[in-house]
Amino acid sequence: MTEKLHKVLADRGLGSRREMERWIAAGRVAVNGQVADVGMRVDPTDDVMVDGQRLGKAAVARTRVLIANKRAGVIVSRRDPQGRPSVFDDLPRLRSGRWISVGRLDLQTTGLLLFTNDGELANKLAHPSTGIDREYAVRVFGRLEDAALERLKAGVVVNDRVEAFSDIRYYDGSGANHWYHVVLMEGRNREVRELFATEGVTVSRLKRVRYGPVILPPWLPRGTWEEVGSRDIAQLQTLLGLPARRVRETPVRAESGRKPRSVLIPYPKLAATASKTPRRTGGR
């Protein structure tokens, strides 16, 4: 049986499907001695090499997921020409494969980030077609009238696109500073800030507090990570229509050494899990 090359590479934990497509396009991958093409298919008998290193047979390893509480001023990328600190600098090392970020957050945005060694899981969680939403806590200067909230839910034009919050609720505040909780289906780059700007208010703080059924736990300090427990991972895989992988490696734990606690909340079933069509990773 053949599979798309970029999916095979992503499933080995080398990166997201989208990133693997970029590697292939850059000529970093060869199949049977020939430079690979984006979109090509391979089978288990093909000789695949990445950066001159042969891709061995797939090892059976447990799917791992980390949650991290991102602090401001760090990037969600492994390489940065400006030399800024990266969230990947503080993550635990894996024996094989590497951590894949599920979407990203802007430099000054804080809060929940997800990482996994499973390319298929990362793709399902991040792609808009899956129907996973994101919730943010937003502090702005000024308070919006009810009519403005309704406009932001109905949809406004931002950069020639109609954008909208799935939900927006007033949370707390006093004086000039007020907090709102907003929900988005994709969370494009700077989308939250730009939506509020259409109503003449400036976002002063932005924090992601939920990604689908995964919440940012109150016990996780800013700038630290924790591994998601196996029961939570199994529930995520079931929600997304993915098979569970059996355990082989000793799991990492929280930086504190504490056994992971559940970070999931009840979440509706996803209609998109019925689709078997390979998808590209996207969204933030």
Short mmCIF file of C-alpha atoms in Angstrom, two decimals:
data_model
loop_
_atom_site.label_atom_id
_atom_site.label_comp_id
_atom_site.label_asym_id
_atom_site.label_seq_id
_atom_site.Cartn_x
_atom_site.Cartn_y
_atom_site.Cartn_z
CA MET A 1 0.00 0.00 0.00
CA THR A 2 1.35 3.42 -0.93
CA GLU A 3 1.13 6.63 1.09
CA LYS A 4 1.95 10.25 0.38
CA LEU A 5 5.62 10.87 1.10
CA HIS A 6 5.00 13.97 3.21
CA LYS A 7 2.56 11.99 5.37
CA VAL A 8 5.09 9.20 5.91
CA LEU A 9 7.71 11.71 7.03
CA ALA A 10 5.26 13.51 9.31
CA ASP A 11 4.16 10.23 10.88
CA ARG A 12 7.80 9.56 11.78
CA GLY A 13 7.77 12.71 13.87
CA LEU A 14 10.04 14.75 11.60
CA GLY A 15 7.58 17.64 11.43
CA SER A 16 4.12 18.61 10.28
CA ARG A 17 2.86 17.61 6.83
CA ARG A 18 3.18 21.18 5.65
CA GLU A 19 6.78 21.35 6.85
CA MET A 20 7.57 18.02 5.20
CA GLU A 21 6.22 19.35 1.90
CA ARG A 22 8.65 22.25 2.22
CA TRP A 23 11.53 19.83 2.85
CA ILE A 24 10.60 17.84 -0.25
CA ALA A 25 10.29 20.99 -2.37
CA ALA A 26 13.73 22.08 -1.13
CA GLY A 27 15.29 18.85 -2.38
CA ARG A 28 16.11 17.48 1.06
CA VAL A 29 14.35 14.15 0.45
CA ALA A 30 15.31 11.39 -1.99
CA VAL A 31 13.46 8.19 -2.89
CA ASN A 32 15.39 5.30 -4.42
CA GLY A 33 18.30 7.58 -5.20
CA GLN A 34 16.23 10.28 -6.94
CA VAL A 35 15.24 13.67 -5.55
CA ALA A 36 11.62 13.40 -4.45
CA ASP A 37 8.71 15.44 -5.77
CA VAL A 38 5.96 17.01 -3.70
CA GLY A 39 2.88 14.79 -3.81
CA MET A 40 4.67 11.56 -4.71
CA ARG A 41 3.68 8.30 -3.08
CA VAL A 42 5.92 5.65 -1.55
CA ASP A 43 5.51 2.12 -0.28
CA PRO A 44 7.39 0.22 2.48
CA THR A 45 9.94 -1.16 -0.01
CA ASP A 46 11.11 2.29 -1.16
CA ASP A 47 14.46 3.63 0.03
CA VAL A 48 13.80 7.06 1.55
CA MET A 49 16.62 9.39 2.59
CA VAL A 50 16.34 12.74 4.37
CA ASP A 51 19.37 15.04 4.27
CA GLY A 52 21.47 12.07 3.22
CA GLN A 53 20.30 9.89 6.12
CA ARG A 54 18.27 6.77 5.44
CA LEU A 55 14.81 6.74 6.94
CA GLY A 56 14.66 3.54 8.96
CA LYS A 57 11.63 1.38 9.50
CA ALA A 58 8.97 2.96 11.63
CA ALA A 59 9.41 2.29 15.31
CA VAL A 60 6.36 1.66 17.44
CA ALA A 61 6.34 4.53 19.90
CA ARG A 62 3.71 6.04 22.10
CA THR A 63 2.07 9.18 20.84
CA ARG A 64 3.14 11.99 23.13
CA VAL A 65 1.55 15.35 23.69
CA LEU A 66 2.92 18.26 25.69
CA ILE A 67 1.10 21.35 26.86
CA ALA A 68 3.13 24.49 27.46
CA ASN A 69 2.27 27.84 28.98
CA LYS A 70 4.07 30.20 26.60
CA ARG A 71 5.54 33.39 27.98
CA ALA A 72 5.82 36.61 26.00
CA GLY A 73 8.95 37.26 23.97
CA VAL A 74 9.63 33.71 22.74
CA ILE A 75 9.01 32.40 19.24
CA VAL A 76 7.31 29.16 18.16
CA SER A 77 10.00 28.18 15.68
CA ARG A 78 13.27 26.28 15.85
CA ARG A 79 15.32 28.80 13.90
CA ASP A 80 15.28 32.57 14.04
CA PRO A 81 17.64 34.92 12.14
CA GLN A 82 17.32 37.40 15.00
CA GLY A 83 18.42 34.87 17.61
CA ARG A 84 15.35 35.23 19.78
CA PRO A 85 14.60 32.50 22.36
CA SER A 86 12.37 29.64 21.19
CA VAL A 87 9.80 27.56 23.04
CA PHE A 88 11.58 24.49 21.66
CA ASP A 89 14.68 25.34 23.71
CA ASP A 90 12.94 24.27 26.91
CA LEU A 91 11.18 21.10 25.73
CA PRO A 92 12.44 17.64 26.75
CA ARG A 93 14.43 15.62 24.23
CA LEU A 94 12.93 12.62 22.46
CA ARG A 95 14.85 9.43 21.71
CA SER A 96 13.52 9.51 18.17
CA GLY A 97 11.55 12.00 16.10
CA ARG A 98 10.94 15.50 17.36
CA TRP A 99 8.28 17.76 18.81
CA ILE A 100 5.81 19.29 16.35
CA SER A 101 3.96 22.43 17.35
CA VAL A 102 0.20 22.41 16.81
CA GLY A 103 -0.19 25.84 15.29
CA ARG A 104 1.65 28.87 16.65
CA LEU A 105 1.31 31.96 18.79
CA ASP A 106 2.66 35.43 18.04
CA LEU A 107 5.78 36.70 19.80
CA GLN A 108 3.89 38.63 22.48
CA THR A 109 0.92 36.26 22.79
CA THR A 110 1.02 34.01 25.84
CA GLY A 111 -0.78 30.88 26.96
CA LEU A 112 -1.56 27.41 25.73
CA LEU A 113 0.62 25.64 23.17
CA LEU A 114 0.39 21.98 22.17
CA PHE A 115 3.29 19.83 20.97
CA THR A 116 3.28 16.22 19.79
CA ASN A 117 5.61 13.67 18.21
CA ASP A 118 2.74 12.42 16.02
CA GLY A 119 2.44 14.18 12.66
CA GLU A 120 -1.04 12.84 11.96
CA LEU A 121 -2.33 14.05 15.32
CA ALA A 122 -0.74 17.48 14.78
CA ASN A 123 -2.37 17.72 11.36
CA LYS A 124 -5.82 16.76 12.63
CA LEU A 125 -5.66 19.20 15.52
CA ALA A 126 -4.44 22.14 13.45
CA HIS A 127 -6.34 21.89 10.19
CA PRO A 128 -9.45 24.13 9.99
CA SER A 129 -11.52 21.38 8.35
CA THR A 130 -11.43 19.36 11.57
CA GLY A 131 -13.54 21.96 13.35
CA ILE A 132 -11.36 22.53 16.43
CA ASP A 133 -11.87 25.97 17.95
CA ARG A 134 -9.54 28.15 20.03
CA GLU A 135 -10.39 30.39 22.98
CA TYR A 136 -8.44 33.48 24.03
CA ALA A 137 -8.52 35.84 26.98
CA VAL A 138 -8.12 39.37 25.65
CA ARG A 139 -7.41 42.59 27.54
CA VAL A 140 -8.30 45.77 25.68
CA PHE A 141 -8.30 49.48 26.37
CA GLY A 142 -11.94 50.47 26.58
CA ARG A 143 -15.22 48.59 26.77
CA LEU A 144 -17.27 47.62 23.74
CA GLU A 145 -20.98 48.27 23.42
CA ASP A 146 -23.33 45.36 22.78
CA ALA A 147 -23.75 46.43 19.15
CA ALA A 148 -19.99 46.15 18.61
CA LEU A 149 -19.96 42.65 20.08
CA GLU A 150 -22.72 41.62 17.68
CA ARG A 151 -20.79 43.03 14.71
CA LEU A 152 -17.69 41.08 15.69
CA LYS A 153 -19.76 37.88 15.80
CA ALA A 154 -21.61 38.62 12.57
CA GLY A 155 -18.41 39.32 10.63
CA VAL A 156 -16.34 42.34 9.61
CA VAL A 157 -13.90 42.90 6.75
CA VAL A 158 -10.23 42.54 7.72
CA ASN A 159 -7.59 42.69 4.97
CA ASP A 160 -10.20 41.96 2.28
CA ARG A 161 -11.53 38.95 4.20
CA VAL A 162 -14.67 38.61 6.28
CA GLU A 163 -13.58 37.56 9.77
CA ALA A 164 -15.64 36.91 12.89
CA PHE A 165 -15.51 35.53 16.39
CA SER A 166 -17.55 32.37 16.96
CA ASP A 167 -18.28 33.79 20.39
CA ILE A 168 -17.29 36.85 22.40
CA ARG A 169 -18.13 37.45 26.07
CA TYR A 170 -17.30 40.21 28.50
CA TYR A 171 -15.28 38.77 31.37
CA ASP A 172 -14.06 41.42 33.80
CA GLY A 173 -12.44 44.82 34.10
CA SER A 174 -12.33 48.25 35.63
CA GLY A 175 -11.19 51.68 34.54
CA ALA A 176 -9.64 51.60 31.07
CA ASN A 177 -8.75 47.90 31.03
CA HIS A 178 -11.38 45.29 30.23
CA TRP A 179 -11.13 41.54 29.62
CA TYR A 180 -13.06 39.54 27.02
CA HIS A 181 -13.05 35.86 26.12
CA VAL A 182 -13.28 35.18 22.39
CA VAL A 183 -13.53 31.99 20.35
CA LEU A 184 -12.11 31.46 16.85
CA MET A 185 -12.20 28.50 14.50
CA GLU A 186 -8.76 29.13 12.99
CA GLY A 187 -6.87 31.88 14.76
CA ARG A 188 -4.94 33.40 11.86
CA ASN A 189 -1.88 35.57 12.49
CA ARG A 190 -2.94 38.73 14.40
CA GLU A 191 -6.62 38.00 13.71
CA VAL A 192 -7.78 38.74 17.26
CA ARG A 193 -5.94 42.07 17.37
CA GLU A 194 -7.21 43.10 13.95
CA LEU A 195 -10.82 42.22 14.73
CA PHE A 196 -10.81 44.39 17.85
CA ALA A 197 -9.08 47.17 15.90
CA THR A 198 -12.12 47.40 13.59
CA GLU A 199 -14.05 48.67 16.61
CA GLY A 200 -11.37 51.18 17.53
CA VAL A 201 -9.95 49.35 20.56
CA THR A 202 -6.39 48.17 21.11
CA VAL A 203 -5.46 44.74 22.48
CA SER A 204 -2.94 45.11 25.31
CA ARG A 205 -2.71 41.44 26.33
CA LEU A 206 -3.61 38.24 24.51
CA LYS A 207 -3.55 34.77 26.04
CA ARG A 208 -4.77 31.46 24.61
CA VAL A 209 -6.65 29.54 27.30
CA ARG A 210 -8.14 26.63 25.34
CA TYR A 211 -7.49 24.62 22.19
CA GLY A 212 -10.52 22.47 21.41
CA PRO A 213 -11.05 20.24 24.44
CA VAL A 214 -7.60 21.04 25.90
CA ILE A 215 -7.51 23.80 28.52
CA LEU A 216 -4.59 25.75 29.94
CA PRO A 217 -4.47 24.32 33.47
CA PRO A 218 -4.32 26.84 36.33
CA TRP A 219 -1.46 24.92 37.97
CA LEU A 220 0.94 25.27 35.00
CA PRO A 221 3.34 28.23 35.56
CA ARG A 222 4.15 30.51 32.66
CA GLY A 223 7.20 29.33 30.71
CA THR A 224 6.83 25.65 31.71
CA TRP A 225 5.47 22.48 30.11
CA GLU A 226 3.69 19.30 31.17
CA GLU A 227 3.02 16.01 29.43
CA VAL A 228 -0.58 15.10 28.71
CA GLY A 229 -1.57 11.78 30.28
CA SER A 230 -2.24 8.66 28.22
CA ARG A 231 -5.98 8.67 28.98
CA ASP A 232 -6.33 12.23 27.71
CA ILE A 233 -4.35 11.35 24.57
CA ALA A 234 -6.59 8.36 23.92
CA GLN A 235 -9.65 10.60 24.23
CA LEU A 236 -8.11 13.09 21.79
CA GLN A 237 -7.38 10.32 19.30
CA THR A 238 -10.94 9.02 19.60
CA LEU A 239 -12.36 12.52 19.12
CA LEU A 240 -10.26 12.97 15.97
CA GLY A 241 -10.94 9.49 14.58
CA LEU A 242 -7.33 8.32 14.99
CA PRO A 243 -6.12 4.92 16.22
CA ALA A 244 -4.22 4.80 19.50
CA ARG A 245 -0.56 3.75 19.44
CA ARG A 246 0.81 1.38 22.04
CA VAL A 247 3.39 2.38 24.63
CA ARG A 248 7.06 1.63 24.15
CA GLU A 249 9.00 4.54 25.64
CA THR A 250 9.07 5.76 29.22
CA PRO A 251 6.99 8.94 29.28
CA VAL A 252 8.36 12.28 30.35
CA ARG A 253 6.44 14.18 32.97
CA ALA A 254 5.98 17.74 34.08
CA GLU A 255 9.08 19.77 34.84
CA SER A 256 8.08 19.46 38.48
CA GLY A 257 8.12 15.65 38.21
CA ARG A 258 4.42 15.50 39.08
CA LYS A 259 2.23 12.92 37.39
CA PRO A 260 0.07 14.62 34.71
CA ARG A 261 -3.52 15.51 35.56
CA SER A 262 -6.37 15.67 33.07
CA VAL A 263 -6.46 18.82 30.94
CA LEU A 264 -9.56 17.95 28.90
CA ILE A 265 -13.08 19.31 29.12
CA PRO A 266 -16.23 17.81 27.50
CA TYR A 267 -16.26 18.57 23.78
CA PRO A 268 -18.77 17.89 20.98
CA LYS A 269 -18.13 15.25 18.35
CA LEU A 270 -16.40 16.42 15.19
CA ALA A 271 -18.13 15.83 11.86
CA ALA A 272 -14.80 16.13 10.03
CA THR A 273 -13.40 12.97 11.62
CA ALA A 274 -15.35 10.93 9.12
CA SER A 275 -13.13 12.25 6.31
CA LYS A 276 -10.17 10.08 5.28
CA THR A 277 -8.70 12.56 2.82
CA PRO A 278 -5.12 13.62 3.72
CA ARG A 279 -5.03 17.24 4.85
CA ARG A 280 -2.37 19.91 5.09
CA THR A 281 -1.54 21.43 8.45
CA GLY A 282 -2.69 25.03 8.90
CA GLY A 283 -4.16 27.51 11.30
CA ARG A 284 -2.66 28.89 14.47
#
